[in-house]
Amino acid sequence: MHPNLSPSSFVIPAIIFLLSHHFPNFVCSDEFHYSNCNSPVDCGGLGKIEYPFWVNGAQPDYCGHPRFKLGCLHGNFPTIQIMHRDYLVIDIDNDTQILKMMAIFHEFSCSGFNITMDSTLFSYTPDVEIATVFYDCSSIDPHPGSYNFSCVINSFPNDAYLVTNTSTASEFASECNFNASFPVVVPKSADGVKEILREGFKVKWTVNKTECDECVGSGGRCGYNTTLDQPCCFCPDNPYRNKCPNLRSSMYPSSLSMLFRL
Ligand SMILES: *[C@@H]1O[C@H](CO)[C@@H](O)[C@H](O)[C@H]1NC(C)=O
Ligand SMILES: *[C@@H]1O[C@H](CO)[C@@H](O)[C@H](O)[C@H]1NC(C)=O
Ligand SMILES: *[C@@H]1O[C@H](CO)[C@@H](O)[C@H](O)[C@H]1NC(C)=O
Ligand SMILES: *[C@@H]1O[C@H](CO)[C@@H](O)[C@H](O)[C@H]1NC(C)=O
Ligand SMILES: *[C@@H]1O[C@H](CO)[C@@H](O)[C@H](O)[C@H]1NC(C)=O
Ligand SMILES: *[C@@H]1O[C@H](CO)[C@@H](O)[C@H](O)[C@H]1NC(C)=O
Ligand SMILES: *[C@@H]1O[C@H](CO)[C@@H](O)[C@H](O)[C@H]1NC(C)=O
């Protein structure tokens, strides 16, 4: 073909091509998804917030799962919305995948004691009890395993009862017009509903962790492709579906074989 050109005259341009195209791409400037999601974000001393969580306003939406969007109220209070209800995030345990939170009451309304979790994403931890909150009741004597308090119906205070004992609950059912489900972890020495509310409750999130571990293990940062509506892996050079390609074993052999072919 070109008998007057020696193989080495191809090798040098090939090396220059590699240096100018591939090399600086992953050494000097990290891909923007990767660098934007790689800087740690905190809110209210929660510690480093990581995938699937992300902080709205502090990070782009692709840094986390869309259903794990955190707000940072007054720059200090991490919040999450689940089934249109707001919760104050007390703790996120990355290793056990347990989220501890507390219901936020915008007005201390009785109907606010009705909590439904998104069962596709969260399951209650074994120490959580589902209490029944009764309100709009006729007169009721004190019962064991029930906590009386006052909540608001149409701007008026109303007697209400938080009941954890199921046999007690059936007695309340006949005296009250409304009941709602409310997850609690009753502290050892709970004097009343205030202490129970302050304790909050815990859920385990069920997003696939194996997938994210694989991405992190390959040097990537877990993220979400909102267009495809699926998790992805942001790597220093590019976003990928699952994990970062092993640059040393995938790039260099192909470059070398390219050199040897010449
Ligand atoms: C959270 O989990 C990821 C992957 O499982 C791990 O790489 C990371 O170090 C953990 N972060 C903290 C703060 O424990
Ligand atoms: C709870 O019931 C007791 C006894 O009936 C009463 O003294 C107390 O004020 C009630 N507490 C609330 C918050 O309504
Ligand atoms: C539930 O209440 C009943 C009486 O209303 C009582 O006999 C029983 O011991 C209570 N159970 C618990 C677990 O508190
Ligand atoms: C709650 O109220 C509904 C009817 O509104 C009733 O069917 C149900 O048994 C009640 N639950 C409890 C625990 O009392
Ligand atoms: C509690 O919430 C569920 C689901 O949102 C709803 O169907 C039910 O009527 C509510 N109950 C009360 C007492 O507000
Ligand atoms: C989680 O993802 C891994 C890797 O993609 C897969 O092998 C596993 O089956 C998934 N588990 C669940 C519960 O989806
Ligand atoms: C999401 O996927 C689409 C289609 O494959 C792609 O064009 C886009 O760049 C991806 N976005 C991210 C953030 O990975």
XYZ file of C-alpha atoms and ligand atoms in Angstrom:
360
model
C 0.000 0.000 0.000
C 2.437 2.630 1.244
C 5.793 0.834 1.115
C 7.723 4.041 1.736
C 6.212 4.552 5.247
C 7.613 2.590 8.195
C 5.226 1.427 10.990
C 6.782 3.888 13.443
C 5.554 6.836 11.410
C 2.002 5.746 12.341
C 2.788 5.064 15.975
C 3.768 8.649 16.776
C 0.577 10.248 15.414
C -1.400 7.526 17.204
C 0.239 8.385 20.542
C -0.364 12.086 19.961
C -3.994 11.277 19.207
C -4.332 9.300 22.459
C -2.705 12.026 24.537
C -4.777 14.811 23.045
C -8.136 13.030 23.049
C -8.460 10.322 25.667
C -5.933 11.239 28.301
C -6.898 14.810 29.260
C -10.568 13.840 29.087
C -10.471 11.878 32.316
C -7.456 13.316 34.045
C -7.904 17.062 33.802
C -11.641 17.765 33.607
C -14.115 15.391 35.196
C -17.426 15.012 33.438
C -19.934 17.506 34.867
C -22.529 15.026 36.216
C -19.754 13.291 38.118
C -18.202 16.459 39.547
C -21.556 18.097 40.346
C -22.691 15.074 42.345
C -19.347 14.288 43.895
C -19.154 17.248 46.277
C -20.681 16.360 49.651
C -23.818 18.161 50.735
C -25.074 18.548 54.286
C -28.212 19.932 55.882
C -28.786 20.412 59.597
C -25.789 18.340 60.648
C -27.160 15.184 59.047
C -23.712 14.359 57.711
C -22.789 13.540 54.149
C -26.010 13.065 52.176
C -25.623 10.390 49.532
C -27.581 8.583 46.868
C -30.496 7.800 46.732
C -30.984 11.057 48.690
C -30.215 14.460 47.198
C -30.839 17.982 48.384
C -33.134 20.091 46.250
C -31.596 23.499 45.613
C -28.105 22.367 46.575
C -27.648 19.637 43.957
C -28.991 18.941 40.464
C -31.871 16.446 40.383
C -29.795 13.795 38.612
C -27.691 13.322 41.778
C -30.381 11.249 43.479
C -33.524 9.217 43.071
C -36.522 11.499 42.330
C -38.541 10.071 45.236
C -35.690 10.718 47.697
C -35.600 14.472 47.251
C -34.766 16.292 50.461
C -35.654 19.865 51.207
C -33.500 21.891 53.569
C -35.945 24.085 55.486
C -34.366 27.380 56.625
C -31.036 25.876 55.552
C -31.058 23.750 58.676
C -33.911 21.259 58.712
C -33.817 18.340 56.275
C -37.294 17.379 55.113
C -38.745 14.741 52.838
C -42.158 14.510 51.252
C -43.797 11.071 51.089
C -47.315 10.626 49.706
C -47.870 14.414 49.786
C -46.930 14.672 53.462
C -43.886 16.416 54.916
C -41.519 14.828 57.403
C -38.548 16.144 59.277
C -35.573 13.865 58.661
C -33.881 13.002 61.950
C -31.314 10.516 60.711
C -30.199 8.693 57.593
C -28.240 5.498 58.127
C -26.491 4.730 54.903
C -25.343 1.249 55.970
C -28.625 -0.161 57.301
C -30.683 1.947 54.827
C -32.835 3.212 57.686
C -34.444 6.626 57.579
C -35.630 8.107 60.861
C -38.184 10.860 60.628
C -40.927 12.732 62.355
C -44.251 14.008 61.032
C -44.468 17.765 60.518
C -47.765 19.363 61.483
C -48.463 22.622 59.721
C -51.495 23.056 61.952
C -52.034 20.489 64.687
C -55.000 19.099 62.786
C -56.527 15.760 63.737
C -56.566 14.620 60.126
C -52.770 15.118 60.048
C -52.451 12.025 62.227
C -53.161 9.883 59.236
C -49.943 8.504 57.797
C -49.513 6.311 54.756
C -46.077 5.211 53.618
C -45.139 4.524 50.036
C -44.814 0.758 50.371
C -42.968 0.474 47.067
C -40.038 2.413 48.565
C -40.295 2.076 52.333
C -41.113 -0.542 54.931
C -41.435 0.102 58.653
C -38.687 -1.217 60.908
C -39.762 -3.991 63.361
C -39.841 -1.617 66.355
C -42.501 0.570 64.738
C -46.073 0.086 65.940
C -49.015 1.314 63.944
C -51.098 3.173 66.479
C -54.681 4.205 65.866
C -55.591 7.813 66.503
C -59.255 8.353 67.362
C -60.969 11.723 67.327
C -64.414 13.271 67.349
C -65.364 10.999 70.235
C -68.122 10.960 72.821
C -66.905 10.911 76.438
C -64.356 8.209 77.137
C -62.796 6.992 80.380
C -59.002 6.675 80.546
C -57.771 3.361 79.145
C -54.439 1.576 79.450
C -52.321 1.876 76.323
C -54.024 5.079 75.237
C -52.653 8.621 75.260
C -55.070 11.540 75.271
C -54.203 14.780 73.564
C -55.828 17.662 71.769
C -55.850 18.240 68.016
C -57.637 20.714 65.782
C -60.773 20.172 63.700
C -62.022 23.235 61.782
C -59.856 25.500 63.996
C -61.371 24.089 67.201
C -59.509 21.901 69.692
C -60.824 18.391 69.978
C -60.096 15.519 72.363
C -58.158 12.777 70.638
C -56.588 9.490 71.661
C -53.552 7.706 70.408
C -54.033 4.009 71.029
C -51.445 1.267 70.673
C -53.377 -1.522 72.385
C -55.637 -3.234 69.853
C -58.187 -4.504 72.356
C -58.440 -0.972 73.726
C -58.805 0.317 70.177
C -61.948 -1.716 69.596
C -63.525 0.009 72.613
C -62.686 3.441 71.207
C -64.051 2.519 67.800
C -67.610 2.498 69.138
C -67.228 5.961 70.720
C -65.390 7.873 67.996
C -66.342 9.010 64.531
C -62.865 8.972 63.004
C -59.756 6.890 63.251
C -56.453 7.063 61.425
C -53.214 5.080 61.301
C -50.131 6.590 62.805
C -46.719 4.862 63.051
C -44.965 5.294 66.396
C -42.056 4.024 68.393
C -43.310 4.420 71.950
C -40.365 5.448 74.139
C -39.913 3.589 77.470
C -41.047 6.493 79.575
C -43.622 8.214 77.393
C -45.723 10.636 79.425
C -47.811 11.652 76.460
C -48.230 12.179 72.766
C -45.577 14.947 72.674
C -42.833 12.498 73.672
C -44.124 9.925 71.208
C -44.178 12.430 68.366
C -40.711 13.659 69.226
C -39.401 10.101 69.050
C -40.505 9.796 65.414
C -40.441 6.512 63.562
C -38.194 4.577 61.215
C -38.451 3.045 57.792
C -36.064 1.002 55.737
C -35.726 2.136 52.157
C -35.732 -0.571 49.568
C -33.930 0.959 46.616
C -31.493 -1.532 45.130
C -28.208 -0.988 46.938
C -26.247 -3.664 45.079
C -26.463 -1.592 41.933
C -25.123 1.524 43.598
C -22.374 -0.379 45.426
C -21.229 -1.692 42.067
C -21.043 1.825 40.650
C -19.200 3.230 43.692
C -16.862 0.227 43.661
C -15.871 1.016 40.087
C -15.029 4.635 40.982
C -18.353 6.162 40.016
C -21.027 8.173 41.733
C -24.615 6.900 41.723
C -27.150 9.060 40.013
C -30.411 9.024 38.143
C -31.246 9.460 34.514
C -34.530 11.342 34.743
C -35.120 10.950 30.981
C -34.911 7.167 31.103
C -36.336 7.083 34.641
C -33.672 4.693 35.855
C -30.538 4.805 38.011
C -27.199 5.374 36.348
C -23.544 5.637 37.224
C -21.642 8.890 36.765
C -17.995 8.226 36.054
C -15.123 10.672 35.652
C -15.306 10.376 31.857
C -19.028 9.748 31.127
C -22.333 8.563 32.574
C -22.910 4.805 32.265
C -25.844 2.530 33.002
C -24.330 0.366 35.792
C -20.670 1.042 36.501
C -17.538 2.667 35.229
C -15.554 0.741 32.661
C -12.182 -0.389 33.896
C -10.091 2.215 32.111
C -6.804 0.395 32.499
C -7.991 -2.917 31.076
C -10.488 -1.676 28.513
C -8.730 1.312 27.003
C -5.081 0.417 26.940
C -5.314 -3.032 25.340
C -7.432 -1.637 22.519
C -4.995 1.241 22.026
C -2.082 -1.136 22.076
C -3.699 -3.531 19.643
C -4.366 -0.517 17.450
C -0.660 0.306 17.559
C 0.319 -3.269 16.826
C -2.048 -3.508 13.906
C -0.306 -0.599 12.213
C -22.538 5.025 52.086
O -22.590 3.854 51.289
C -21.732 3.871 50.185
C -22.002 2.651 49.340
O -22.629 1.637 50.029
C -20.303 3.950 50.690
O -19.413 3.955 49.602
C -20.140 5.228 51.489
O -18.847 5.313 52.039
C -21.152 5.277 52.621
N -21.096 6.587 53.254
C -21.091 6.756 54.570
C -21.068 8.169 55.049
O -21.108 5.817 55.347
C -55.643 13.930 79.424
O -56.578 13.411 80.338
C -56.383 13.872 81.688
C -57.363 13.181 82.583
O -58.620 13.045 81.997
C -56.533 15.405 81.710
O -56.276 15.880 83.022
C -55.540 16.041 80.749
O -55.734 17.418 80.688
C -55.690 15.446 79.362
N -54.610 15.948 78.496
C -54.839 16.532 77.339
C -53.629 16.980 76.571
O -55.965 16.704 76.896
C -54.562 -3.988 76.419
O -55.677 -3.547 77.151
C -56.335 -4.565 77.875
C -57.549 -3.992 78.571
O -58.104 -2.951 77.820
C -55.364 -5.164 78.890
O -55.977 -6.227 79.569
C -54.105 -5.670 78.191
O -53.162 -6.085 79.133
C -53.505 -4.544 77.352
N -52.368 -5.078 76.591
C -51.211 -4.445 76.515
C -50.171 -5.121 75.675
O -50.996 -3.390 77.080
C -61.771 2.766 61.756
O -62.982 3.229 61.150
C -63.498 2.398 60.139
C -64.761 3.018 59.604
O -64.575 4.360 59.366
C -63.790 1.011 60.714
O -64.217 0.157 59.674
C -62.521 0.432 61.358
O -62.792 -0.794 61.994
C -61.947 1.394 62.372
N -60.667 0.886 62.865
C -60.371 0.783 64.153
C -59.018 0.230 64.486
O -61.159 1.101 65.022
C -56.491 8.488 55.896
O -55.827 8.484 54.640
C -56.353 7.552 53.732
C -55.481 7.523 52.517
O -55.002 8.798 52.180
C -57.801 7.946 53.426
O -58.359 7.019 52.543
C -58.613 7.963 54.731
O -59.919 8.417 54.474
C -57.960 8.887 55.733
N -58.644 8.773 57.020
C -58.904 9.822 57.794
C -59.634 9.529 59.067
O -58.583 10.968 57.515
C -30.248 -5.296 42.275
O -29.341 -5.043 41.227
C -28.440 -6.134 40.979
C -27.429 -5.672 39.937
O -28.027 -4.998 38.873
C -29.264 -7.336 40.521
O -28.401 -8.438 40.310
C -30.288 -7.690 41.604
O -31.115 -8.720 41.182
C -31.148 -6.476 41.935
N -32.000 -6.779 43.095
C -33.263 -6.380 43.170
C -33.988 -6.759 44.417
O -33.806 -5.734 42.286
C -30.023 9.797 29.983
O -30.232 8.946 28.881
C -30.366 9.632 27.666
C -30.733 8.597 26.590
O -29.830 7.512 26.626
C -29.083 10.367 27.354
O -29.229 11.094 26.153
C -28.765 11.330 28.486
O -27.509 11.940 28.279
C -28.738 10.586 29.789
N -28.548 11.531 30.889
C -27.742 11.308 31.900
C -27.742 12.346 32.963
O -27.049 10.309 31.991
